[in-house]
Short mmCIF file of C-alpha atoms and ligand atoms in Angstrom, two decimals:
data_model
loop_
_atom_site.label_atom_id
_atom_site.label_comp_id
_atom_site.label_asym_id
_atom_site.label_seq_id
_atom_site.Cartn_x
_atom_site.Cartn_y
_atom_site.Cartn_z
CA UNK A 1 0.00 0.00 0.00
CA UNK A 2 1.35 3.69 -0.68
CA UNK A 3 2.40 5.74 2.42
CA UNK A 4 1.05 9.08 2.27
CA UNK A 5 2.92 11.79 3.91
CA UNK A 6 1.12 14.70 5.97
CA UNK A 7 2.59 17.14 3.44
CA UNK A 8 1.60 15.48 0.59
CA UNK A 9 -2.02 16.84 -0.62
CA UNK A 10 -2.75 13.89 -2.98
CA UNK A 11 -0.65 11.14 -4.89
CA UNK A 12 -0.04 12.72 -8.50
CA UNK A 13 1.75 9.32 -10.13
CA UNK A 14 1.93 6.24 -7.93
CA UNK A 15 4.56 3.87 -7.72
CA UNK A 16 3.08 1.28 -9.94
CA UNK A 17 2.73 2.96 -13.03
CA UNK A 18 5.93 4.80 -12.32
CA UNK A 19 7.51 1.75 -12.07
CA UNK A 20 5.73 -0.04 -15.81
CA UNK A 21 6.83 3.44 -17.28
CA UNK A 22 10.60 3.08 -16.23
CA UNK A 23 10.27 -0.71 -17.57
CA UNK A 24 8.83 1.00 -20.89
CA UNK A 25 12.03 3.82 -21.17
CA UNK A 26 14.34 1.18 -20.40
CA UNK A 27 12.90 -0.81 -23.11
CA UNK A 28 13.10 1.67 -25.78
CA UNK A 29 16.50 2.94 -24.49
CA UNK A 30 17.99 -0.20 -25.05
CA UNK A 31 16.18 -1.12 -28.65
CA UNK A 32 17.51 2.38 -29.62
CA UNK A 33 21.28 1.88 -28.18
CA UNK A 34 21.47 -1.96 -29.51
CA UNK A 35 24.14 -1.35 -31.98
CA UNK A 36 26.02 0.72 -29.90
CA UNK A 37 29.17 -1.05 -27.65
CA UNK A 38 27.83 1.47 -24.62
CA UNK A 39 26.04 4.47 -23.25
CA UNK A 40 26.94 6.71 -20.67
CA UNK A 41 23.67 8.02 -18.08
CA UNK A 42 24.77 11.12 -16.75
CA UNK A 43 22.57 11.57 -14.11
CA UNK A 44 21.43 14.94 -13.19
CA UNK A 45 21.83 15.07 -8.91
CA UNK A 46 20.37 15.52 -7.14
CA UNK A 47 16.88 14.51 -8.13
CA UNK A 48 17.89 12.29 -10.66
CA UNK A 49 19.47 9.65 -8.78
CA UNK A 50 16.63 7.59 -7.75
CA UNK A 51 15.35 7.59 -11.52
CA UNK A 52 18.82 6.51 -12.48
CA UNK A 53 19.14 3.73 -10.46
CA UNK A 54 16.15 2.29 -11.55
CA UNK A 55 16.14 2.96 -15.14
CA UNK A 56 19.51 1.70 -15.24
CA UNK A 57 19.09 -1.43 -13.44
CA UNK A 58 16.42 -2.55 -16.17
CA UNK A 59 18.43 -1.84 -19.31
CA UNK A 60 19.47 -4.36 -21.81
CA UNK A 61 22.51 -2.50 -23.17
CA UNK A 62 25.98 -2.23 -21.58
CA UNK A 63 25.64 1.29 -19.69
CA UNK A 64 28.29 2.91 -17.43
CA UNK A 65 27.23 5.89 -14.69
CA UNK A 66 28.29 9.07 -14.01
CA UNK A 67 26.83 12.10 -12.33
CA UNK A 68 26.88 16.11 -12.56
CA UNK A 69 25.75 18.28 -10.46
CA UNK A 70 24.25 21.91 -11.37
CA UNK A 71 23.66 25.01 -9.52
CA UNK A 72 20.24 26.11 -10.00
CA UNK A 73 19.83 29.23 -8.15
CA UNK A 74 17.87 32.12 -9.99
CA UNK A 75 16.73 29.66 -12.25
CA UNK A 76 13.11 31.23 -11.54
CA UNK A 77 13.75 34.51 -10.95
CA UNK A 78 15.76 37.69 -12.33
CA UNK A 79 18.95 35.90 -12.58
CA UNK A 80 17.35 33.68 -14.79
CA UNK A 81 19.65 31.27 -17.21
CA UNK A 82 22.81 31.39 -13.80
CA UNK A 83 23.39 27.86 -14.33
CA UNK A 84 26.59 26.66 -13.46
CA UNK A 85 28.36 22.89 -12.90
CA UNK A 86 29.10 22.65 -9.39
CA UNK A 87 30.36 18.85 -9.61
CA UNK A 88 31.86 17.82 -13.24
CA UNK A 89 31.73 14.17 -14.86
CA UNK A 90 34.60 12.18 -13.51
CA UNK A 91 35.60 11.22 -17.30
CA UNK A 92 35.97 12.95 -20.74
CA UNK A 93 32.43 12.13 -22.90
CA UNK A 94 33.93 12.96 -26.44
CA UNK A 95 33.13 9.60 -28.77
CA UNK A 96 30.96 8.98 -26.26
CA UNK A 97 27.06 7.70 -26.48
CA UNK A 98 25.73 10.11 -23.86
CA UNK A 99 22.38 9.85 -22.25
CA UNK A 100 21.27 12.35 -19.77
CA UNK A 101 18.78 11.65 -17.23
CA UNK A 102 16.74 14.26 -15.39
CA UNK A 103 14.04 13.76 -12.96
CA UNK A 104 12.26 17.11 -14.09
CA UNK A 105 12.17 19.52 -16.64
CA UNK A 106 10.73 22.72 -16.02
CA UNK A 107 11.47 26.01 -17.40
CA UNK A 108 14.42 23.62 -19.89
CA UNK A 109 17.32 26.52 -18.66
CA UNK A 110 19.16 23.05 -16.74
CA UNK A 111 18.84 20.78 -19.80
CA UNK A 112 19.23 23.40 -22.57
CA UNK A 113 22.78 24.46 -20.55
CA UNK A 114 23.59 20.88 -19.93
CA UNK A 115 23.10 20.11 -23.94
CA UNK A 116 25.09 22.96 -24.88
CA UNK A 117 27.81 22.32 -22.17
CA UNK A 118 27.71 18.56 -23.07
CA UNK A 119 27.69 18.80 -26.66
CA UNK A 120 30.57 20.87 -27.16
CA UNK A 121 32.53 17.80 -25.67
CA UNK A 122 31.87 16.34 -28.95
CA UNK A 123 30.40 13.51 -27.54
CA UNK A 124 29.42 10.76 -30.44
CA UNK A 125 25.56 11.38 -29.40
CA UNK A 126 23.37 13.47 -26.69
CA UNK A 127 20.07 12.39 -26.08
CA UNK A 128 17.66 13.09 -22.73
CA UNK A 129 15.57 11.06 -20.87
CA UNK A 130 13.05 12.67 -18.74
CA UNK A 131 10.99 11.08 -15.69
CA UNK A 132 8.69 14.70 -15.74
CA UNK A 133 7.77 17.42 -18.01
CA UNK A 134 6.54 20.75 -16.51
CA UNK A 135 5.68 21.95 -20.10
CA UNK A 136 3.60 24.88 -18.87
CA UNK A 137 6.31 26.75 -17.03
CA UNK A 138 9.34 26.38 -20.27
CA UNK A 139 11.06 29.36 -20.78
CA UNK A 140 13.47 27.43 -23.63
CA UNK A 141 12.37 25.18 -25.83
CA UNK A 142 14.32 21.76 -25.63
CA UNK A 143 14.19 18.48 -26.76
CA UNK A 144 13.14 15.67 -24.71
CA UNK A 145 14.23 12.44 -26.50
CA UNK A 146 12.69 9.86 -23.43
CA UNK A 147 9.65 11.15 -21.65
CA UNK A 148 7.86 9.63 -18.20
CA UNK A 149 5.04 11.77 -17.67
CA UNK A 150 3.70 15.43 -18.75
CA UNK A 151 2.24 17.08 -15.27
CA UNK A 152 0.66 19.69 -14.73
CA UNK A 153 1.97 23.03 -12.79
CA UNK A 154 2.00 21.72 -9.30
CA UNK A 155 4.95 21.50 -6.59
CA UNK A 156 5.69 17.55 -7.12
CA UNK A 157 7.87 15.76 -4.61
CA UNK A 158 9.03 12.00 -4.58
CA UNK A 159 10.90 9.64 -6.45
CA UNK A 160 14.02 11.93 -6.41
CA UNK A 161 12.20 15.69 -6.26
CA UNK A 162 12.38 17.75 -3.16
CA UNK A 163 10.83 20.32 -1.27
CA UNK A 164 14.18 21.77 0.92
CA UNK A 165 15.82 18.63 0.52
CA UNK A 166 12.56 16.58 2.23
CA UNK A 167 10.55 14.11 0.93
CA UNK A 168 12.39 12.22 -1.96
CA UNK A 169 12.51 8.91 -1.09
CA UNK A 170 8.73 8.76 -1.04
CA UNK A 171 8.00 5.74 -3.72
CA UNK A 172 5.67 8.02 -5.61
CA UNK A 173 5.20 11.67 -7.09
CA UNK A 174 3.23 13.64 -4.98
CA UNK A 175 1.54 17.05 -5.20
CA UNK A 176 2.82 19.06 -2.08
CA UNK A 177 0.05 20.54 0.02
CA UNK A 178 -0.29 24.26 -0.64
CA UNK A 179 0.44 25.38 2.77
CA UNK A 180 3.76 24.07 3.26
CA UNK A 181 5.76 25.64 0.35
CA UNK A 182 7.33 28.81 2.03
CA UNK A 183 6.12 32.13 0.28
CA UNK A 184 9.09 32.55 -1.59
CA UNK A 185 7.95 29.46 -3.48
CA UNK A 186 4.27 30.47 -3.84
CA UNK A 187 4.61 31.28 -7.23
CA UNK A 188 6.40 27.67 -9.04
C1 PRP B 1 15.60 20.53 -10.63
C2 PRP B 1 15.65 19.35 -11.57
C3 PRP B 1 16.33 19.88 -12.79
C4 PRP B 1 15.96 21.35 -12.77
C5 PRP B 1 14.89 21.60 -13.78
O1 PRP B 1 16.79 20.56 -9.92
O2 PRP B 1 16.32 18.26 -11.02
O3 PRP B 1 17.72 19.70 -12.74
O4 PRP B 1 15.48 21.66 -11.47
O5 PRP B 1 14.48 22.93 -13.76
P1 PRP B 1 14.56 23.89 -15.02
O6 PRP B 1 13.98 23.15 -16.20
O7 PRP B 1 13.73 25.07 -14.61
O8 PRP B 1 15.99 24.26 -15.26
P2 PRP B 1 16.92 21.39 -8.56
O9 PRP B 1 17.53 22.71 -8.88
O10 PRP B 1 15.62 21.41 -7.86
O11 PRP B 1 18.01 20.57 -7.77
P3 PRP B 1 17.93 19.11 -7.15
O12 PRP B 1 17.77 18.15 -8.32
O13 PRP B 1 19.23 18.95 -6.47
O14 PRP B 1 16.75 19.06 -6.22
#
């Protein structure tokens, strides 16, 4: 049975068909990489990681791991499009088959600097795959190659996402009641 948390105003995605969607990605992921000797995830952390793991675990395709981590402040508000790596990839992706994995994409300013960061590394391809797509709030258009789930413009938690760093190793996606996002928040 699904725990519900007291901050959680109602179960958006549960974990069953989060789970048979992962199974799904992983199954195209792999009949699209077939030919290829490997693919690297780069995992986008935090929220990512969960995602990764389990989308990883299921593929068919030999897969190695590595993880960046970004700096999002001012993403939302004047200072918009201030991204900047705070944690690099551990090894060079050029020639590579690259695969980034995000947990959610919401205005695209993360995935549009990660594609242009990542793809002047001259890696041999750059795809995405996406657990959740905030398509009302984009700001940049950018190309989602694997998608989970459109949602719409609610403050989700679980699986991976976070309200201050609470609440993402709930098994599902959950819409976070009203009241507890702080005012600075009020308007996401
Ligand atoms: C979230 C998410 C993406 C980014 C998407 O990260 O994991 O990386 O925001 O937002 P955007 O499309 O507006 O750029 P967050 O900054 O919350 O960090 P976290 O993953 O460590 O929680």
């Amino acid at each position: 049975m699904t725990r519900k948390n007291s901050d959680i105003d109602r179960v958006l995605i549960d974990e069953a068909t989060i789970q048979q969607r992962v199974c799904e990605l992983a199954h195209q992921v792999s009949e699209d990489y077939a030919e290829e000797d490997e693919v690297l995830l780069v995992g986008i952390l935090k929220g990512a990681f969960i995602f990764l793991a389990d989308l990883a675990r299921q593929l068919q395709v030999r897969h190695a791991v590595d993880f960046m981590a970004l700096s999002s402040y001012g993403l939302s508000g004047a200072a918009s499009g201030a991204v900047r790596i705070i944690m690099d990839l551990r090894q060079p992706v050029e020639g590579k088959h690259v695969l980034l994995v995000e947990d959610i994409v919401d205005t695209g300013l993360t995935l549009d600097y990660l594609n242009k960061t990542l793809e002047s590394r001259r890696p041999a391809s750059l795809r995405s795959c996406v657990l959740l797509d905030k398509a009302a709030r984009r700001e940049v258009d950018v190309p989602i190659d694997y998608l989970g789930f459109e949602i719409p413009d609610v403050w989700v938690v679980g699986y991976g996402l976070d309200y201050a760093d609470q609440h993402r190793t709930l098994p599902y996606i959950g819409v976070l009641r009203r009241e507890v996002v702080s005012f600075d928040h009020q308007d996401r």
